[in-house]
C-alpha cells in the first residue's frame, strides 16, 4: 500500500514539475499582480484623462454667475475642520476618533492659519456640534450636524454680506472682539477676516501636493468644467457652432423667482455632467437666497437644507449597537473577491487536469504509465499534483496581494485611499476566510478535476473535450451569476437553496461568508459536498481506467453510465 | 514457487526437460462489448527464452499483452506472471514497451528514463545512475539533459526502449518493437533482445513480420482472430511440416506453378519456396527446371513460418501479413 502511495506521489511530483515548467503557469502567476495594479491605476488614469468641458454663460440676473464663481473659490470647510481636529483631538475621543477620517492626514495646517479667525471658527464649530450631537442625541433642532458645515458657512457668509441681522452673532461659536453696541461693525470685521482667511487657506492649499490639495478644495471645484467666456448669447452661439465651447448657459432675469429664461444649449445630449454640476451650484445659491428672503436665520436655513440620513449601525456580539466602519462593509464584500478567486482557480486547475490528461492520452505515454501503476494511482497522482500547483498559484496571488497592499501606496500614492478604506489587512488576516477558502478550493477542485479528468480520459483531442465539458461549464457559471445576489443577501432563499447543491456549495458558501451562515449549514453542506466528491471521484476513476486506453470516437453517455456500474477491480 | 509443474506443456520436448515458465496464459478470453478480442487463448513462455507472438494486425496481440501487464483484466481464464497470479504484484519486475510510443515532450531524456525506473520502484539515485549508464551505453551520452521534444524519432525510440529496461526487468514484453525503426535501430533492437536472453531474461515480443520472428525466436505463438493457431518451439513447428525447396533463379518462373510435380509454391519474381507433391522426387524437379531457368540456388529445408501460417489459416487470411 505504501508503495502504491509512493507511486501516486511520484506522479504528483512529476505533474507539479511539468506544470511549473509551462508558460501557462507563470502567466497565471504573473497575470494577477499585473491585473491588480492595472485595476487600480487605469481608472485613476482614465479619470485624469477625461476631456475638459468648456462652457460659456450669459447672466441676465447680474449676480448668480459671480456668486457661483465666488462659491467655487471656497475651500472644503468640512475637510479643513477634520484636518484641524486631527491635530488637536477634542476632549471627547470617542466621537472624534480617527475612524471617521479616511486616513491620518499627510499634511498639517500651519499655526498661523490654525489660529486665524476661520481656523478658530472651524475648530470651535466642530467641537460644539460634536457636543450637541452627543448630549442631546439630535433632538435639539439647534444642534447642527457637522455634515452641514459647508452649507452653514456658505449661508452665513452670504447672509453676512447682504444683511445686518444682529442675531447672527449667536450663531458664531467664537468670541468676536466687538465693542458694545457696535455689533454691525463687529460682524463686518468678522466677515472681512473670514474672507481674508479663506484667501489665505486657498493660497496654502495651492502649495500642497496635488493629491492632498484635491481633498481640501471645494468638492464642486473641478478642473473638468471650465468657464471660458461670458457674453451675449449670439457670441456664445457662434462659439458653440465652431465647437470652441462644449455648451453654454443662459441665466434668466430673476432665478430666485423662477426658472424663466434659464437654459442650457449643447450639441451633446448624452453627457449631462456639466448641466447637473452647474444646476447643483446654482440651486444651492438660489435656495439660500430664497430662504434668506423669508427671513429665516442661516442656522435654520442650514437645517432646512440638511438631507435626511439614516446612520448605518450593526449589532455587535453582545447585541449592542455599534458603529459601522468602512472596514465592516469591506468584510461583507470580501467574500465576493474570494469567490472570484476560488472560481478562477478551480476553473483553471480543472482545465489543467483536462488538458494534461488529454496530452498524456494523445501522447501515447499512458500505456507505459499504466504498465507501472494503476489508473487509480495515476488519476490520484495527477489530481494531487495539479491541486498543489493550483495552491501554489493561488498562494502566490495572495502573496502578491498582501505585498501590493503594503507597497502600492508607496509607489502610487493615489491608491492609498482606496486600499486603506477597504481594510484589506483585516480580511487577509481573518483565518475564517482563508481556511474556508483553502478547504473549499480543495473540495471544489477535487469535484471538478474528477469530472474533467474523466472527460479528458475519453477524449482524444481538446476539440472533442470542448464539446463534452460544456455542461460542466454551464454548471460552473451558475454560482458566478448568483454571486452578486448572494453577496447582498447571504442568508436569503437563493443563497440557502444553492448552497445545498453540491456542485455550487464551495462557491456559494464562500459567497455567504459575510452572512455568515449558521454552523449547521456549514456542517450539512460540507457533508453533502464530501459525499459528492467521494462519489464523483470513484465514478471518474472508473471512467478513467476504461476511457484512458480508448481510441476513436468518445463513448456515448449511456456507455459511460454502463462503465460506472462495473465493479472496481484493483 | 507457485508454478504448476504437473500440468503438461502445450508442446512437448522443451530443451531443458522440465521447463519453468516466466508466463502462463490459461484459457483467457477478453471481450469488448459484443466483440471478442481474445478467445480461449493459452500460452506458456519458458524462462530465459525469446518468445514470438505472431499475427496480423487486429488479431488480439496487444489486448493479450495488456492483460499480461494487468492493464486490462481477462473476462475468463487466468494469467500467471513470474509465478504470481496477479501481475500487479510483480509489475516492478516487468518491462513493457507498447506499440504506440510516447514521451513527455517537456521532460529531459535522463529525467524521463529515471522517472520510468522510479515508477517501477527504483530509488531516485539508483534510477538516475541506471538511466545515465544505459543512455551512455546506447550512444545518447551527449543528450542526457536534452528535452524529449528536441530528439529525433530514432533517438526517441531508443529512449523509449531504455525506459522499458531501466529497472532491469525479468520479463520484457515488447509490442511490435520493430515497427517504424530504421535499419540501424532495427539491428540494435535485435541485438538488445538477444543480449537480454544472454542475461537470462525472458522476452516476449509481438510482430506481424514473420522473418523477424524466424530470425531470433526460440518459441512462437501464431494468433489469428483472437485464437491461438500454432504454438511451441520454432524448430519443432518448422520440423513438423513438409520440407520445402528454396529456389533462386533468373528468368521467367511463371511456369513453375503449372509443373505437375509441384503441389504449391510461394513465389516472388526471382525466388520461390516450392512444395512438391508427396510422391515427387526433388531430383526430377531440378532436372525439369534447369533448362528453363538460370538457377542460382536450390536447397532443401524446413518450411518457412510464412508457409506454416498460410497452411494454418488459409492463403486469403495470410495476405494480411503482406509478403514475407
Tab-separated table of C-alpha atoms in Angstrom, chain A residues 361-362 364 366-367 457-460 464 546-555, chain B residues 66 100:
chain	number	residue	atom	x	y	z
A	361	UNK	CA	-3.502	10.163	-23.847
A	362	UNK	CA	-2.700	11.615	-27.252
A	364	UNK	CA	0.516	7.519	-26.085
A	366	UNK	CA	-0.424	6.459	-20.952
A	367	UNK	CA	0.204	2.809	-21.727
A	457	UNK	CA	-9.815	10.348	-20.398
A	458	UNK	CA	-12.458	9.555	-23.017
A	459	UNK	CA	-11.403	12.266	-25.458
A	460	UNK	CA	-8.614	12.099	-27.964
A	464	UNK	CA	-13.692	16.655	-28.530
A	546	UNK	CA	-11.519	2.404	-19.323
A	547	UNK	CA	-11.554	5.664	-21.227
A	548	UNK	CA	-7.868	6.391	-20.984
A	549	UNK	CA	-6.978	3.479	-23.274
A	550	UNK	CA	-9.768	4.035	-25.740
A	551	UNK	CA	-9.099	5.433	-29.143
A	552	UNK	CA	-11.589	6.541	-31.728
A	553	UNK	CA	-14.884	8.259	-31.069
A	554	UNK	CA	-15.689	9.286	-27.497
A	555	UNK	CA	-18.202	6.942	-25.917
B	66	UNK	CA	-2.204	-5.531	-21.942
B	100	UNK	CA	2.184	3.330	-29.565
